[in-house]
Amino acid sequence: MKMNNVILKTTTQVVFFIIFLFSIHIFLAGHFAPGGGFVGGLLTASALVLLLLTYDLKTVKNLLPINYMTLTAVGLLLALGTASLSAFFGEAFFMHYFDHFNIPLLGDTELHTAMIFDLGVYFVVVGVTMIIIQSIGGDE
Amino acid sequence: MTNFLLLPIILPFLTAILLMFAPKNIIYQRTLTMIGLIITTGCSLALIQIVHTSGIQVVTFGNWPAPFGISMVADMVAVLLITTSVIITLFTVVYSFKSIGIAREKFFYYPGVLLMLTGVNGAFMTGDIFNLFVFFEVLLMASYLLSVIGGEKKQLRESMKYILVNVVSSALFVITVALLYSVVGTLNMADISVKIAEINQPGIITTIGILFLVVFGLKAAIFPLFFWLPSSYAAPPVPVLALFGALLTKVGVYAIMRTYTLFFVHDIGYTHMILLVLSVLTILAGCIGALSTFNVKNIIIYNIVIAVGVILFGVAQMNDTSMIGAMYYLVHDMLIKAALFFLVGIMIFLTGTENLRKMGGMMRSYPSLAWTYLIAAFGLAGIPPLSGFIGKMLIVKGGFEADHIWSSIWILLSSLVVLLSVIRIFIYGFWGEEKRLVAVEKRQGYWRLYIPATILVAITVFYGVGAEWIMPYMRDAADVLLNPSVYTDAVLKE
Amino acid sequence: MEVLMAFVIGFLFMAAVYLILSKSILRIIIGTGLLSHGAHLLILTMGGLTNDAPPVLAEGAKNMADPLPQALILTAIVISFGVTAFFLVLAYRAYQELGTDNIDELRGKLKDD
């Protein structure tokens, strides 16, 4: 399918980054406010789908040479690793740790291992969604 | 050590993740799968011993107090079933090396198998009813992958129906859990058991009990709900079929066993009578199916249905003898079904057909295969001293103790039908004139299928002959099932 | 409020059953989607509908809504998302291979069986 839609292409160049940044925002907001890895991942995937709609599969693959299966595996590994972290300290599985840190510029920030777990979820969602969309959209 | 009981769930999952990094490297896939499964087998065997000596092991995620966090409970029932599942998966993987085909091996076959094992083990071990749903979905997702893997026309067609049936039953599961939550206000299975006794509302609880029977009955293929099973199990290749036949329906049976001994014990006269009637009808339906077909795969598949009926008959009696029998028969059936599917798979491999009428006279070229098959068939039908006999004897004895004379006799009669159906494979397949086999070069590597099958048959023989050593563990398991307080005390001890 | 929810859920189930019983695979998949939506709303209703404060961490919050049903729904949504996506891919592949999306034509024996 040959598409040459100037308006779509021009908008996408801007909108893609807006959606992507918003997805990162949603992902980071997730700990105390609505949001999180799943929603953030879906938003990122939707940004990528926009790219796929505008350009074709080949161009996007050149643009972002990501193996989504590996991405999914990394995500799962992160999630499982965070969950088993506490097992190494002799605590129950899935125990999370958190503390307050004073980070320059951000000030008093609470860092939580649940964030790493959520990052894993984010990767898995992006990976799986993109695998599904590529496998449907891959052949004309 | 607190988390040791989680290893049979975590290890297959970890192995599956690691396998996803290099899907095209077959040597990597095979070795890592074997290493992962062997370690898991060791862990689950050790877990049996731990549970036997020091009682039920419990861990609640994130150190939350018990009714609030998700508990994982390793009691004897769960641990025995987990060990059996892991052993079967191990042999299936060995059997797959020869029979599944390179294309499938490169397309996430091993991760699929391991993820399914993760789901199965999790479902056996979880102590939280919603978590049970989640693990069901994990194993179902993996089974969807395994049932379409390879993408043959028949597979695509049948797995579509398979998925539809399971999606509907999953929705029903969620609905039932929601209803249960609205009544008892908790999801922890031990807590539910306590709360149900406290609130004293038999009507609504019985309704929910029947709904659970529908949900799990769809997975376990009990009488009116088994319609999807034969065609969707016959479509995938033999190793996948062996895994499905040995593990998937048994998870449903386990879930019925658990809920009907832990939750719904206050109106036994009604709920367990329904279970009894359905189990008898299930056996009837399975018997008719097993005699109706000349397709070797389908004969064994219908025997799954019969076995589900026999086990649930044991559960429905709710007495000591029959519960030990049901537990023993459940493990026996998982092992023997896997072995039979392996052997039938070898017959299909040698003759290139699934139709029994086109086979014949294999005794001459493959006598050892014939005798192995005969032992497995006798084990399934319950010829003493093989394992099927002991389980069935205990179940029937329990049935007599509970004054269900006619249905118990019916179980005995069904054994004859089972024997007839599997001996028919022997007679048609191995006796008589030798019919055409596939070309000799295509029969190469036959021993690579034969060895795992024989070892599995040997295990079932040992399981029957060595019943004396296994009985203490079975007694432990039946104890937990019949005394819910043992389970609830262990979980809610704090 | 519960009565209204019951009607909504009932309507969703009705529509789902109607769609699942139709012949086109795509309609069936949409039907399963509606079925799971109905189930999710049922969890929400069964958890108790209240006007209480959201169950977000805040000091001194009284009368919090029960957070558990929401967690259950989130989990169930994720699962049904995954299953529906898989189902769609499978239906598409099957359509390519078998050349039909009519469930009636998926019965009986295959020619090469």
XYZ file of N, CA, C and O in Angstrom, chain B residues 298-456:
636
model
N -8.395 -40.515 19.297
C -9.683 -40.234 19.920
C -10.054 -41.261 20.975
O -10.711 -40.927 21.958
N -9.634 -42.527 20.772
C -9.955 -43.543 21.780
C -9.354 -43.142 23.122
O -10.017 -43.155 24.166
N -8.078 -42.732 23.094
C -7.438 -42.345 24.350
C -8.044 -41.047 24.878
O -8.210 -40.871 26.083
N -8.394 -40.132 23.957
C -8.979 -38.863 24.399
C -10.277 -39.114 25.160
O -10.522 -38.524 26.214
N -11.119 -40.020 24.631
C -12.359 -40.309 25.356
C -12.079 -40.985 26.690
O -12.858 -40.861 27.630
N -10.942 -41.679 26.773
C -10.591 -42.263 28.061
C -10.261 -41.194 29.100
O -10.390 -41.439 30.299
N -9.802 -40.007 28.639
C -9.622 -38.893 29.577
C -10.949 -38.588 30.251
O -11.033 -38.429 31.469
N -12.006 -38.512 29.420
C -13.322 -38.171 29.959
C -13.748 -39.200 30.999
O -14.242 -38.859 32.077
N -13.519 -40.494 30.674
C -13.892 -41.540 31.633
C -13.153 -41.344 32.948
O -13.740 -41.389 34.031
N -11.844 -41.082 32.848
C -11.044 -40.965 34.066
C -11.508 -39.786 34.909
O -11.570 -39.880 36.145
N -11.861 -38.676 34.250
C -12.363 -37.519 34.995
C -13.593 -37.922 35.796
O -13.732 -37.587 36.974
N -14.467 -38.699 35.148
C -15.647 -39.159 35.860
C -15.292 -40.008 37.063
O -15.857 -39.824 38.146
N -14.337 -40.922 36.898
C -13.979 -41.818 38.000
C -13.424 -41.011 39.180
O -13.803 -41.225 40.342
N -12.537 -40.046 38.880
C -11.940 -39.268 39.969
C -13.016 -38.478 40.705
O -13.072 -38.464 41.938
N -13.902 -37.829 39.930
C -14.923 -37.010 40.579
C -15.901 -37.872 41.359
O -16.438 -37.429 42.374
N -16.112 -39.113 40.896
C -16.938 -40.027 41.685
C -16.312 -40.229 43.062
O -16.996 -40.204 44.080
N -14.991 -40.399 43.070
C -14.301 -40.552 44.353
C -14.454 -39.318 45.219
O -14.685 -39.413 46.425
N -14.351 -38.123 44.605
C -14.480 -36.890 45.377
C -15.881 -36.768 45.952
O -16.065 -36.334 47.092
N -16.877 -37.190 45.166
C -18.260 -37.002 45.584
C -18.607 -37.832 46.815
O -19.550 -37.505 47.517
N -17.842 -38.906 47.082
C -18.176 -39.745 48.239
C -17.843 -39.063 49.555
O -18.486 -39.302 50.560
N -16.805 -38.231 49.538
C -16.394 -37.494 50.729
C -16.102 -38.402 51.927
O -16.439 -38.077 53.054
N -15.534 -39.565 51.709
C -15.038 -40.301 52.857
C -13.574 -40.672 52.635
O -13.030 -40.494 51.539
N -12.969 -41.143 53.691
C -11.521 -41.301 53.729
C -11.011 -42.181 52.598
O -10.136 -41.795 51.826
N -11.614 -43.379 52.493
C -11.134 -44.348 51.523
C -11.198 -43.801 50.105
O -10.230 -43.859 49.346
N -12.365 -43.236 49.768
C -12.541 -42.809 48.382
C -11.665 -41.597 48.081
O -11.218 -41.416 46.952
N -11.401 -40.760 49.098
C -10.584 -39.586 48.840
C -9.138 -39.986 48.566
O -8.491 -39.449 47.665
N -8.638 -40.956 49.342
C -7.298 -41.481 49.051
C -7.287 -42.064 47.648
O -6.380 -41.826 46.846
N -8.352 -42.812 47.332
C -8.442 -43.412 46.012
C -8.442 -42.367 44.911
O -7.731 -42.498 43.915
N -9.233 -41.286 45.111
C -9.329 -40.251 44.081
C -7.975 -39.598 43.859
O -7.551 -39.366 42.731
N -7.298 -39.331 44.959
C -5.987 -38.685 44.870
C -4.991 -39.596 44.138
O -4.251 -39.173 43.247
N -5.024 -40.883 44.538
C -4.118 -41.858 43.928
C -4.424 -42.005 42.443
O -3.525 -42.008 41.600
N -5.724 -42.064 42.142
C -6.122 -42.272 40.751
C -5.801 -41.058 39.900
O -5.464 -41.185 38.721
N -5.889 -39.866 40.510
C -5.587 -38.642 39.769
C -4.139 -38.656 39.289
O -3.850 -38.431 38.111
N -3.214 -38.950 40.222
C -1.803 -38.994 39.846
C -1.558 -40.115 38.836
O -0.874 -39.936 37.821
N -2.177 -41.281 39.099
C -2.036 -42.417 38.189
C -2.477 -42.038 36.786
O -1.809 -42.335 35.798
N -3.621 -41.352 36.725
C -4.185 -41.074 35.409
C -3.331 -40.081 34.632
O -3.180 -40.200 33.416
N -2.752 -39.093 35.351
C -1.870 -38.153 34.658
C -0.709 -38.903 34.013
O -0.382 -38.705 32.838
N -0.093 -39.816 34.790
C 1.072 -40.533 34.277
C 0.685 -41.452 33.120
O 1.326 -41.456 32.065
N -0.392 -42.220 33.328
C -0.699 -43.259 32.347
C -1.216 -42.650 31.056
O -0.949 -43.160 29.959
N -1.944 -41.512 31.163
C -2.435 -40.875 29.938
C -1.274 -40.361 29.102
O -1.238 -40.546 27.888
N -0.297 -39.737 29.785
C 0.866 -39.255 29.036
C 1.549 -40.433 28.351
O 1.873 -40.382 27.162
N 1.730 -41.544 29.095
C 2.412 -42.706 28.527
C 1.638 -43.262 27.334
O 2.218 -43.584 26.292
N 0.319 -43.363 27.479
C -0.477 -43.924 26.386
C -0.429 -43.037 25.152
O -0.335 -43.530 24.023
N -0.497 -41.716 25.371
C -0.411 -40.829 24.214
C 0.946 -40.966 23.527
O 1.025 -40.952 22.298
N 2.000 -41.121 24.322
C 3.323 -41.343 23.720
C 3.311 -42.596 22.849
O 3.770 -42.592 21.703
N 2.769 -43.685 23.409
C 2.801 -44.957 22.682
C 1.944 -44.896 21.426
O 2.353 -45.365 20.354
N 0.774 -44.295 21.554
C -0.086 -44.147 20.384
C 0.601 -43.271 19.346
O 0.518 -43.532 18.137
N 1.326 -42.252 19.846
C 2.078 -41.396 18.937
C 3.120 -42.185 18.170
O 3.341 -41.951 16.978
N 3.760 -43.149 18.844
C 4.743 -43.987 18.148
C 4.057 -44.820 17.078
O 4.558 -44.968 15.959
N 2.874 -45.353 17.404
C 2.153 -46.144 16.399
C 1.829 -45.289 15.184
O 1.964 -45.746 14.039
N 1.411 -44.041 15.442
C 1.097 -43.156 14.312
C 2.369 -42.853 13.527
O 2.372 -42.835 12.299
N 3.462 -42.667 14.251
C 4.748 -42.378 13.609
C 5.172 -43.535 12.706
O 5.683 -43.329 11.607
N 4.929 -44.768 13.144
C 5.379 -45.925 12.372
C 4.469 -46.230 11.190
O 4.936 -46.697 10.148
N 3.157 -46.000 11.367
C 2.241 -46.390 10.305
C 1.809 -45.222 9.441
O 1.292 -45.435 8.338
N 1.983 -44.010 9.945
C 1.589 -42.848 9.167
C 0.094 -42.660 9.083
O -0.396 -41.914 8.247
N -0.658 -43.325 9.955
C -2.109 -43.133 9.955
C -2.626 -43.174 11.384
O -2.015 -43.763 12.258
N -3.772 -42.497 11.566
C -4.404 -42.546 12.885
C -5.533 -43.560 12.898
O -6.109 -43.836 13.938
N -5.849 -44.080 11.730
C -6.992 -44.969 11.624
C -6.593 -46.390 11.997
O -5.697 -46.989 11.398
N -7.281 -46.927 12.980
C -6.939 -48.248 13.502
C -7.120 -49.334 12.443
O -6.382 -50.311 12.404
N -8.076 -49.138 11.564
C -8.348 -50.179 10.560
C -7.199 -50.329 9.580
O -7.024 -51.374 8.972
N -6.413 -49.247 9.421
C -5.311 -49.322 8.474
C -4.026 -49.813 9.118
O -2.996 -49.931 8.467
N -4.056 -50.049 10.440
C -2.865 -50.575 11.110
C -2.980 -52.087 11.197
O -4.032 -52.669 10.927
N -1.888 -52.730 11.648
C -1.992 -54.161 11.859
C -0.645 -54.842 11.865
O 0.296 -54.406 11.199
N -0.540 -55.898 12.682
C 0.619 -56.771 12.654
C 1.937 -56.143 13.038
O 2.993 -56.601 12.617
N 1.890 -55.112 13.858
C 3.165 -54.494 14.218
C 3.940 -55.328 15.226
O 5.102 -55.061 15.498
N 3.280 -56.348 15.788
C 3.939 -57.234 16.747
C 5.216 -57.830 16.168
O 6.217 -57.983 16.856
N 5.183 -58.126 14.853
C 6.308 -58.808 14.240
C 7.550 -57.913 14.213
O 8.626 -58.337 14.589
N 7.373 -56.680 13.809
C 8.543 -55.805 13.696
C 8.877 -55.113 15.013
O 10.031 -54.777 15.258
N 7.871 -54.858 15.833
C 8.127 -54.080 17.052
C 7.526 -54.772 18.274
O 6.582 -54.264 18.881
N 8.066 -55.945 18.648
C 7.459 -56.660 19.781
C 7.556 -55.889 21.098
O 6.612 -55.877 21.880
N 8.689 -55.204 21.318
C 8.829 -54.520 22.606
C 7.794 -53.409 22.740
O 7.227 -53.193 23.811
N 7.523 -52.706 21.632
C 6.493 -51.666 21.659
C 5.152 -52.273 22.031
O 4.411 -51.730 22.868
N 4.872 -53.449 21.454
C 3.588 -54.089 21.724
C 3.433 -54.414 23.199
O 2.398 -54.121 23.803
N 4.478 -54.989 23.780
C 4.336 -55.384 25.186
C 4.279 -54.160 26.096
O 3.529 -54.149 27.074
N 5.049 -53.120 25.771
C 4.962 -51.902 26.572
C 3.550 -51.345 26.519
O 2.980 -50.945 27.538
N 2.988 -51.364 25.297
C 1.634 -50.841 25.171
C 0.666 -51.674 25.993
O -0.218 -51.136 26.671
N 0.855 -52.994 25.962
C -0.079 -53.857 26.688
C -0.033 -53.562 28.186
O -1.067 -53.489 28.855
N 1.189 -53.353 28.721
C 1.305 -53.036 30.149
C 0.578 -51.730 30.454
O -0.188 -51.625 31.415
N 0.808 -50.711 29.598
C 0.168 -49.423 29.836
C -1.348 -49.562 29.771
O -2.076 -48.989 30.591
N -1.833 -50.360 28.792
C -3.275 -50.524 28.644
C -3.864 -51.221 29.860
O -4.914 -50.816 30.378
N -3.169 -52.258 30.346
C -3.649 -52.935 31.552
C -3.627 -51.991 32.742
O -4.514 -52.026 33.597
N -2.588 -51.143 32.796
C -2.519 -50.175 33.890
C -3.707 -49.238 33.858
O -4.313 -48.935 34.889
N -4.082 -48.789 32.668
C -5.215 -47.879 32.553
C -6.504 -48.562 32.986
O -7.301 -47.998 33.733
N -6.685 -49.790 32.532
C -7.944 -50.471 32.840
C -7.996 -50.931 34.289
O -9.076 -51.146 34.823
N -6.830 -51.064 34.935
C -6.840 -51.435 36.337
C -6.732 -52.922 36.569
O -7.513 -53.513 37.314
N -5.770 -53.561 35.898
C -5.493 -54.969 36.174
C -4.479 -55.000 37.315
O -3.439 -54.346 37.216
N -4.735 -55.733 38.413
C -3.742 -55.762 39.480
C -2.465 -56.433 38.995
O -2.554 -57.320 38.141
N -1.296 -56.056 39.451
C -1.026 -55.084 40.520
C -0.703 -53.699 39.978
O -0.039 -52.936 40.655
N -1.158 -53.383 38.766
C -0.792 -52.097 38.186
C -1.587 -50.971 38.852
O -2.550 -51.207 39.571
N -1.147 -49.725 38.549
C -1.576 -48.621 39.394
C -3.070 -48.324 39.295
O -3.674 -47.893 40.264
N -3.686 -48.564 38.121
C -5.097 -48.233 37.998
C -5.958 -49.037 38.959
O -6.987 -48.553 39.435
N -5.512 -50.248 39.258
C -6.307 -51.131 40.115
C -6.487 -50.554 41.509
O -7.594 -50.496 42.042
N -5.365 -50.095 42.096
C -5.425 -49.659 43.491
C -6.328 -48.447 43.644
O -7.182 -48.385 44.540
N -6.142 -47.468 42.736
C -6.966 -46.274 42.813
C -8.440 -46.602 42.679
O -9.271 -46.178 43.490
N -8.759 -47.407 41.664
C -10.159 -47.723 41.424
C -10.742 -48.538 42.562
O -11.881 -48.325 42.974
N -9.938 -49.444 43.096
C -10.438 -50.277 44.185
C -10.823 -49.414 45.372
O -11.900 -49.567 45.965
N -9.931 -48.448 45.712
C -10.222 -47.592 46.854
C -11.463 -46.737 46.596
O -12.300 -46.561 47.482
N -11.564 -46.224 45.364
C -12.723 -45.379 45.049
C -14.011 -46.185 45.184
O -14.986 -45.741 45.804
N -14.003 -47.384 44.623
C -15.214 -48.205 44.665
C -15.529 -48.622 46.094
O -16.688 -48.611 46.527
N -14.493 -48.951 46.843
C -14.699 -49.313 48.250
C -15.342 -48.144 48.995
O -16.295 -48.329 49.770
N -14.822 -46.944 48.728
C -15.407 -45.757 49.344
C -16.855 -45.584 48.926
O -17.700 -45.193 49.733
N -17.141 -45.891 47.656
C -18.511 -45.796 47.180
C -19.432 -46.746 47.924
O -20.544 -46.380 48.308
N -18.953 -47.987 48.171
C -19.765 -48.943 48.934
C -19.972 -48.464 50.357
O -21.060 -48.567 50.911
N -18.902 -47.887 50.938
C -19.031 -47.383 52.308
C -20.077 -46.282 52.386
O -20.751 -46.125 53.404
N -20.175 -45.492 51.329
C -21.135 -44.392 51.340
C -22.497 -44.833 50.833
O -23.366 -44.002 50.594
N -22.681 -46.132 50.653
C -23.963 -46.695 50.229
C -24.379 -46.288 48.825
O -25.565 -46.162 48.543
N -23.426 -46.050 47.976
C -23.766 -45.803 46.583
C -23.438 -47.060 45.781
O -22.488 -47.109 45.017
N -24.262 -48.098 46.013
C -23.913 -49.420 45.515
C -23.912 -49.460 43.994
O -22.944 -49.857 43.351
N -25.038 -48.985 43.402
C -25.185 -49.167 41.963
C -24.166 -48.356 41.185
O -23.594 -48.841 40.211
N -23.945 -47.114 41.638
C -22.980 -46.306 40.895
C -21.575 -46.885 41.047
O -20.764 -46.815 40.119
N -21.286 -47.501 42.193
C -19.971 -48.115 42.344
C -19.805 -49.302 41.402
O -18.741 -49.483 40.796
N -20.874 -50.067 41.285
C -20.806 -51.204 40.351
C -20.619 -50.687 38.931
O -19.885 -51.266 38.125
N -21.260 -49.573 38.654
C -21.133 -48.962 37.332
C -19.679 -48.578 37.040
O -19.173 -48.743 35.938
N -18.968 -48.084 38.083
C -17.551 -47.759 37.914
C -16.785 -49.020 37.529
O -15.944 -49.020 36.619
N -17.113 -50.133 38.229
C -16.415 -51.384 37.927
C -16.688 -51.813 36.489
O -15.788 -52.230 35.762
N -17.971 -51.693 36.085
C -18.309 -52.099 34.721
C -17.587 -51.233 33.700
O -17.158 -51.718 32.649
N -17.458 -49.943 34.042
C -16.808 -49.047 33.077
C -15.367 -49.479 32.834
O -14.829 -49.257 31.750
N -14.752 -50.114 33.846
C -13.382 -50.588 33.646
C -13.318 -51.581 32.496
O -12.341 -51.613 31.741
N -14.374 -52.394 32.381
C -14.385 -53.365 31.283
C -14.425 -52.648 29.945
O -13.742 -53.040 28.999
N -15.216 -51.571 29.879
C -15.286 -50.821 28.625
C -13.932 -50.196 28.321
O -13.466 -50.219 27.180
N -13.298 -49.650 29.375
C -11.971 -49.069 29.182
C -11.028 -50.132 28.641
O -10.300 -49.919 27.658
N -11.066 -51.306 29.264
C -10.179 -52.390 28.837
C -10.460 -52.748 27.383
O -9.533 -52.865 26.573
N -11.738 -52.865 27.063
C -12.108 -53.212 25.691
C -11.569 -52.181 24.705
O -10.966 -52.521 23.685
N -11.746 -50.890 25.060
C -11.368 -49.850 24.101
C -9.864 -49.831 23.877
O -9.411 -49.612 22.753
N -9.069 -50.047 24.941
C -7.623 -49.979 24.712
C -7.076 -51.284 24.158
O -6.105 -51.281 23.400
N -7.724 -52.405 24.505
C -7.263 -53.675 23.958
C -7.568 -53.742 22.458
O -6.855 -54.369 21.686
N -8.626 -53.039 22.073
C -8.934 -52.978 20.649
C -7.759 -52.394 19.867
O -7.435 -52.860 18.777
N -7.135 -51.373 20.451
C -5.951 -50.815 19.783
C -4.885 -51.894 19.666
O -4.235 -52.047 18.635
N -4.722 -52.666 20.733
C -3.694 -53.715 20.728
C -3.997 -54.758 19.664
O -3.131 -55.128 18.859
N -5.255 -55.200 19.639
C -5.615 -56.273 18.711
C -5.486 -55.805 17.267
O -4.854 -56.448 16.437
N -6.083 -54.663 16.986
C -6.041 -54.173 15.608
C -4.636 -53.751 15.207
O -4.227 -53.934 14.068
N -3.917 -53.134 16.133
C -2.634 -52.550 15.778
C -1.506 -53.560 15.734
O -0.614 -53.472 14.888
N -1.515 -54.517 16.656
C -0.341 -55.365 16.785
C -0.570 -56.789 16.291
O 0.346 -57.447 15.848
N -1.794 -57.285 16.403
C -2.044 -58.634 15.916
C -2.347 -58.622 14.430
O -2.368 -57.591 13.783
N -2.577 -59.792 13.933
C -3.068 -59.937 12.575
C -1.977 -59.795 11.535
O -0.785 -59.882 11.821
N -2.421 -59.616 10.313
C -1.487 -59.508 9.204
C -0.739 -58.201 9.284
O -1.301 -57.183 9.660
N 0.498 -58.254 8.898
C 1.275 -57.033 8.904
C 0.827 -56.142 7.754
O 0.841 -56.562 6.597
N 0.418 -54.949 8.107
C 0.014 -54.015 7.052
C 1.143 -53.042 6.802
O 2.164 -53.046 7.492
N 0.937 -52.197 5.830
C 1.986 -51.313 5.362
C 2.451 -50.360 6.479
O 1.669 -49.716 7.148
N 3.770 -50.288 6.670
C 4.343 -49.265 7.541
C 4.939 -48.186 6.649
O 5.074 -48.376 5.444
N 5.318 -47.068 7.250
C 5.954 -46.040 6.420
C 7.354 -46.518 6.049
O 7.893 -47.455 6.638
N 7.960 -45.857 5.064
C 9.261 -46.277 4.555
C 10.298 -46.351 5.681
O 10.218 -45.620 6.656
N 11.268 -47.272 5.511
C 12.218 -47.555 6.585
C 12.982 -46.306 7.008
O 13.160 -46.039 8.196
N 13.409 -45.503 6.004
C 14.226 -44.336 6.382
C 13.414 -43.337 7.207
O 13.952 -42.614 8.027
N 12.087 -43.355 6.994
C 11.253 -42.455 7.784
C 11.053 -42.967 9.202
O 10.594 -42.239 10.068
N 11.362 -44.246 9.410
C 11.193 -44.802 10.750
C 12.439 -44.621 11.609
O 12.489 -45.070 12.738
N 13.471 -43.995 11.025
C 14.713 -43.762 11.781
C 14.417 -42.975 13.053
O 13.559 -42.109 13.068
N 15.186 -43.287 14.086
C 15.043 -42.512 15.318
C 13.838 -42.916 16.130
O 13.415 -42.198 17.013
N 13.302 -44.094 15.812
C 12.134 -44.587 16.547
C 12.435 -44.733 18.039
O 11.601 -44.438 18.900
N 13.658 -45.164 18.347
C 14.021 -45.379 19.758
C 13.975 -44.089 20.559
O 13.749 -44.097 21.763
N 14.153 -42.950 19.892
C 14.114 -41.691 20.629
C 12.710 -41.362 21.104
O 12.519 -40.555 22.008
N 11.730 -41.955 20.470
C 10.375 -41.835 20.981
C 10.095 -42.937 21.990
O 9.375 -42.751 22.965
N 10.686 -44.107 21.706
C 10.349 -45.279 22.515
C 10.881 -45.161 23.943
O 10.219 -45.535 24.902
N 12.105 -44.611 24.075
C 12.730 -44.584 25.406
C 11.934 -43.758 26.419
O 11.589 -44.271 27.489
N 11.596 -42.487 26.126
C 10.817 -41.757 27.137
C 9.487 -42.433 27.449
O 9.070 -42.462 28.619
N 8.843 -43.013 26.404
C 7.567 -43.680 26.645
C 7.740 -44.857 27.588
O 6.968 -45.040 28.530
N 8.807 -45.657 27.352
C 9.014 -46.833 28.200
C 9.309 -46.441 29.632
O 8.809 -47.056 30.570
N 10.145 -45.402 29.805
C 10.468 -45.000 31.176
C 9.208 -44.559 31.897
O 8.990 -44.901 33.068
N 8.357 -43.826 31.172
C 7.120 -43.370 31.812
C 6.237 -44.554 32.184
O 5.659 -44.592 33.284
